Every structure is written in structure tokens, then in C-alpha cells.
């Protein structure tokens, strides 16, 4: 924690510097220089919808296909995200305009969609699917111009430009379905400064599209695949009737514009957030929560505890003080090993594994090394880091298991390596079966699943065993007081000492410190948005660690004052109380923000939410447990006990 807090001023400095500067690009990715009329390849990534949460391959719909379909080799993160990057028949040349070109035209004949294809296209349009293309690894975006009329004067309307990831497949109007069959590509290039007599080179810095729906009769095509579009807004849109065959043209145009944006800053369009002030409000709100908790802790530790310990250590008043104070009465039982020590140490080991992985991923992403331009890098890095952090998880679990008087270290190591990952793999496998049934590209292929299993049992499991072996051999944690042979009777507890009430009380403040950032994370996951404010996320993570530690110390102090020494499991459960609020918020987000009505998308949402809540509970529970453990050892070490 001290090391993490050392980074806080540096991350604040980084954030203050980057507010007015451009985002820098991921190291190791070199720009591509194009000459005049060099081909710029347009590739398709996938089709997505926030209503179904099921991505599909581009050619799952009857789009025009090139003579040879070539899929790009994907990394692990891309496969898990459902990306299937493939070439398209769009012919785009650097700085070369195209007014109108017909795709997949044979002898000037339109494309005929069968009844089955028409029904599928209509279904995807009604499900609000978006098409995602890339040019030079830059995703296509649709420009949205919103007007804000604050003064009530039409002449003083302010234009607010936003960009939507991808473009809509089509739209519905009065129970009729229309397909966007014409794409107007607008590509921006930056001219590189070169020495005299050298040929100019260009770099792609923005990729926009204006999708249009134009009916067959309004497009005039010739035998050279060129076409003429209707002028103005006189044309009617291309309707798709799902009950019969439909004839249409797929067309596109290309327009180039010069831009002052440099290649290193070309992702700013996608990553610029219009609500930075909301994030700063979130940080300030979180800091206030931490100061509030620090005030409570200061009262407990500085005033109450110091007074208790001073009175208790007076030799002439020992008997009186023992009767007055609750937490000192249980000194002979506070370190009594709990039930199921193997499971507790295994869960805490997985929590340490998660903590190390998340801390490194967020910090590296904050430095700009996991940019969205490197597709799938974040998820790939997280998977591999979790595997390699098994050595730290195993070490902490092994040492704690020995401290709790455990003896079967091999079984404990196996439990640590398989309990949490086994639950995650089981839920993902069940969900994957449903995604397979929908023929979605989001389904993890069987070879990838085998590769993940090999990573689990070939990398993670041996590293957990290695860490567990050394942790179990190391000296156990030194508890400052001896444990009595006969357990002390626990008095009847008040209603507010109930475990569930404790979860509700302990979870609200850490959740309050992070719920604004949670909204942006949910938007990125479920509504196909980019998330790149990892500087804010790093600060929120540090604040979450501090607030979980503080609230855990407060809760364990009140429990020991009530003469209840069974704090091990209770503190682990209560410290993860903010996970309960994350679950409640996820249900609220599902009902109010998403438009999911079908069974399988709902199952996917709640399945992945369950994994998120479980992981968050393990993370916060582990942070709170170790903070409370250090606190308990510290206060009982300060007390003189005969």
C-alpha cells in the first residue's frame, strides 16, 4: 500500500500534464507511409449490437465479397472480444477520389437477396446492429452533429460534434426496414514534411463514414462499375422486405481531406471524453470519502485505542480494565484458526493474484502501453499476467495456510490453483455453449479453449504450486498473543452486528468512491464504447484500496469490542461488501440503460456480471482482510498480557 501511495503524486502530475496534450501511441507500432495512389486496405472487424451483446462476423450477412477471403491472425484478446478481421472488396487509393462505385456488380446487374438473406438482414437491422470497419488500423466512425440552442436564437446554435463507433447497418421507420447500402467514406490524411525533391508521403489520421440508404431505381450504374447517385434528397431509401426477395446495389464513394492532425494524435477523436469534469468530480468525491473514513479511524485509533491500551497496561488497574473493555477480553481467542482454513487461504491467494494483475494492468495502461489501437492487448495482457501472478497468490496462500495450522499443503495448493479459475472457466464454458448455438463470433473456438486450459494447467498451476511450497515452508505470521485451549463463550450480539448488515454498512463507502467510474466502465463493456482514461482509473483504484482497508479496520474493531472473535471469515465477507452494491448497480444498469429483452443476451449479461461481482468481491475482500489482520496483530502486540 505504501508503494502504491508513492505513485499517487506522480499519477496526479501525469493527469495534469495530459489534460492539454495529445494521447501518445502504443510503443512498438510503426506508422505506415503511403504514396499517391497507394492502396489503402479497408478491412471489416465485426457486427455488434448493445441490444443482443452477440458479435457476428462481417460475412455472416450477404455483403459483397472479394475474390479471396483472408482472415487476419488474431491474438488471444481479439478472439475473446469476438473480432474476426477480414478483407473487403472496397478499392481505396491514397488521395484518390471516387464519386460512386458499385460493389459485386456483374454485367451491371443488382444483387439479389434471397428470402432467407432478406429475413436475416431485416432481423439484424431491427436488433440495432453496427458495422465496424478499419482503414490502416483506424476504426470507422460516424459523425454526429448535435445542436445546443442555449439562447433560444436559431442563429446562435452551437454545434457539438461527437463520433459514434462504427455505422448503423440500417434503420426502421413506420414498421418498414431500410438498409444502408451506400457508404460515403471520408478519409483524412496528414502530409509528412520531407526534404526537397522527395516524393510526398501521406498517413491516414481519421476514417469517417456517412451511411445512406438509396433504392435501386435511383442508382444509375454502367458496365464499368461506376454509378451516379440522385442529387439532393429526392431519392427514397432502400427497403428490405423480409417476406420476399430484394434487389439492390451496394455502392460506395471515397473522399480525401488533408488534416493538421499528426499520426501520433489520430486516436484522440475516439478517446477524447467530453465529460472529464465528471471524472474529476468522481476523484474529489472519492477523496472526501477517504478523508471521512480517515477521520473515523483517527478517532478510534488515536483516542479510543491509545486510551484503552494505556489504561490496560497499568499494573494496578488490570482487573477493572479487563471488565470495562471488550476487545481485550478476547485476546486468548482472537487468533484461533477459523473453520475451513484451506478454502479461506485459497480464496485470499486468488485475491492476491487478482490484485497484482489489476494493479500492473491499470498502471501499464495509464502509461499508454495498452492503447485501443493495439487490439486485444488489454485482455491478452490481463490473461497472461493472471497466470504468472500465480506464484504470488500461491506464496501468500501457503504462508497463511501454515499460520492457520494447516498441514496438507499439496491439497491447499491445488485448491488455490483451481477454485476461483475453475468457477470462472465453468461459467464461461456454459455461456460459450449458448453463444455457439447463436453462431456468434463471440464464441471462443475450441482450439482457443484448449490453449487456455493448457495455459491454466501448464503455467498457472505449476507457478501456484511453486509459490505455495515456498510460502508453506516460510515462517508463519507471528501472532503476538497465545491462543487459549478452551474457546471463550461469545455473548449475544446486537442486531447491527449481523453479517448482512455489516456487508451493507461496509460496502456503501468504497462503492460511493468508485461508482461514477463504474458507469464509464459499464458503458465501455456493454455499449461498445472506448475507455481510455486509465489515469483516472488508477487513482480510483488506489482510493478503493485505501477505503476498503479503512472500513475493514473499523468493522473488525467494532466486532472485537462486541467480544466476537470469529473475525476471519466475517471480515473477508464484509470487506467485499461493495461487490453487493456493484451487483445492485448492474441490475439497475440493465433495467434502465440497456434495451435487452431476449433470453440469451440477458443470460450473457448476468453471467458475465456474476464473474465481475465474484472477482470484485475477492479483490476487495482480500484487501480488507490483510488490512484488518495487520491491525489486529498491531493492537494486541501493544497490550501487555501475563
PDB file of N, CA and C in Angstrom, residues 312 321-333 484 488 560 563 636:
ATOM      1  N   UNK A 312      -5.025  -0.226  30.205  1.00  0.00           N
ATOM      2  CA  UNK A 312      -4.888  -1.667  30.363  1.00  0.00           C
ATOM      3  C   UNK A 312      -3.504  -2.051  30.865  1.00  0.00           C
ATOM      4  N   UNK A 321      -9.942  -2.861  34.232  1.00  0.00           N
ATOM      5  CA  UNK A 321      -9.933  -2.574  32.800  1.00  0.00           C
ATOM      6  C   UNK A 321     -10.409  -3.776  32.009  1.00  0.00           C
ATOM      7  N   UNK A 322     -10.048  -4.970  32.464  1.00  0.00           N
ATOM      8  CA  UNK A 322     -10.465  -6.179  31.752  1.00  0.00           C
ATOM      9  C   UNK A 322     -11.988  -6.243  31.699  1.00  0.00           C
ATOM     10  N   UNK A 323     -12.645  -5.792  32.760  1.00  0.00           N
ATOM     11  CA  UNK A 323     -14.100  -5.830  32.766  1.00  0.00           C
ATOM     12  C   UNK A 323     -14.693  -4.740  31.883  1.00  0.00           C
ATOM     13  N   UNK A 324     -13.987  -3.610  31.781  1.00  0.00           N
ATOM     14  CA  UNK A 324     -14.535  -2.480  31.041  1.00  0.00           C
ATOM     15  C   UNK A 324     -14.455  -2.668  29.525  1.00  0.00           C
ATOM     16  N   UNK A 325     -13.354  -3.206  29.068  1.00  0.00           N
ATOM     17  CA  UNK A 325     -13.092  -3.183  27.633  1.00  0.00           C
ATOM     18  C   UNK A 325     -13.379  -4.528  26.996  1.00  0.00           C
ATOM     19  N   UNK A 326     -14.008  -4.508  25.805  1.00  0.00           N
ATOM     20  CA  UNK A 326     -14.408  -5.747  25.145  1.00  0.00           C
ATOM     21  C   UNK A 326     -13.330  -6.388  24.312  1.00  0.00           C
ATOM     22  N   UNK A 327     -12.594  -5.584  23.521  1.00  0.00           N
ATOM     23  CA  UNK A 327     -11.666  -6.205  22.568  1.00  0.00           C
ATOM     24  C   UNK A 327     -10.487  -6.878  23.251  1.00  0.00           C
ATOM     25  N   UNK A 328     -10.138  -6.417  24.486  1.00  0.00           N
ATOM     26  CA  UNK A 328      -9.012  -7.046  25.181  1.00  0.00           C
ATOM     27  C   UNK A 328      -9.420  -8.345  25.860  1.00  0.00           C
ATOM     28  N   UNK A 329     -10.726  -8.522  26.100  1.00  0.00           N
ATOM     29  CA  UNK A 329     -11.191  -9.759  26.737  1.00  0.00           C
ATOM     30  C   UNK A 329     -10.993 -10.978  25.847  1.00  0.00           C
ATOM     31  N   UNK A 330     -10.950 -10.775  24.526  1.00  0.00           N
ATOM     32  CA  UNK A 330     -10.878 -11.929  23.605  1.00  0.00           C
ATOM     33  C   UNK A 330      -9.459 -12.168  23.112  1.00  0.00           C
ATOM     34  N   UNK A 331      -8.444 -11.659  23.851  1.00  0.00           N
ATOM     35  CA  UNK A 331      -7.062 -11.802  23.376  1.00  0.00           C
ATOM     36  C   UNK A 331      -6.644 -13.265  23.274  1.00  0.00           C
ATOM     37  N   UNK A 332      -7.252 -14.132  24.076  1.00  0.00           N
ATOM     38  CA  UNK A 332      -6.880 -15.542  24.037  1.00  0.00           C
ATOM     39  C   UNK A 332      -7.558 -16.320  22.917  1.00  0.00           C
ATOM     40  N   UNK A 333      -8.475 -15.688  22.200  1.00  0.00           N
ATOM     41  CA  UNK A 333      -9.207 -16.393  21.134  1.00  0.00           C
ATOM     42  C   UNK A 333      -9.127 -15.690  19.780  1.00  0.00           C
ATOM     43  N   UNK A 484      -5.913 -19.568  23.752  1.00  0.00           N
ATOM     44  CA  UNK A 484      -6.365 -20.456  24.831  1.00  0.00           C
ATOM     45  C   UNK A 484      -6.823 -21.798  24.268  1.00  0.00           C
ATOM     46  N   UNK A 488     -13.635 -19.171  24.282  1.00  0.00           N
ATOM     47  CA  UNK A 488     -14.450 -18.307  25.127  1.00  0.00           C
ATOM     48  C   UNK A 488     -15.876 -18.248  24.565  1.00  0.00           C
ATOM     49  N   UNK A 560     -14.654  -6.889  17.494  1.00  0.00           N
ATOM     50  CA  UNK A 560     -13.884  -7.341  18.657  1.00  0.00           C
ATOM     51  C   UNK A 560     -14.362  -6.657  19.934  1.00  0.00           C
ATOM     52  N   UNK A 563     -16.932  -8.499  21.624  1.00  0.00           N
ATOM     53  CA  UNK A 563     -16.417  -9.768  22.158  1.00  0.00           C
ATOM     54  C   UNK A 563     -16.697 -10.944  21.225  1.00  0.00           C
ATOM     55  N   UNK A 636      -2.915  -5.969  19.431  1.00  0.00           N
ATOM     56  CA  UNK A 636      -2.666  -6.946  20.500  1.00  0.00           C
ATOM     57  C   UNK A 636      -1.191  -7.034  20.843  1.00  0.00           C
TER      58      UNK A 636
END
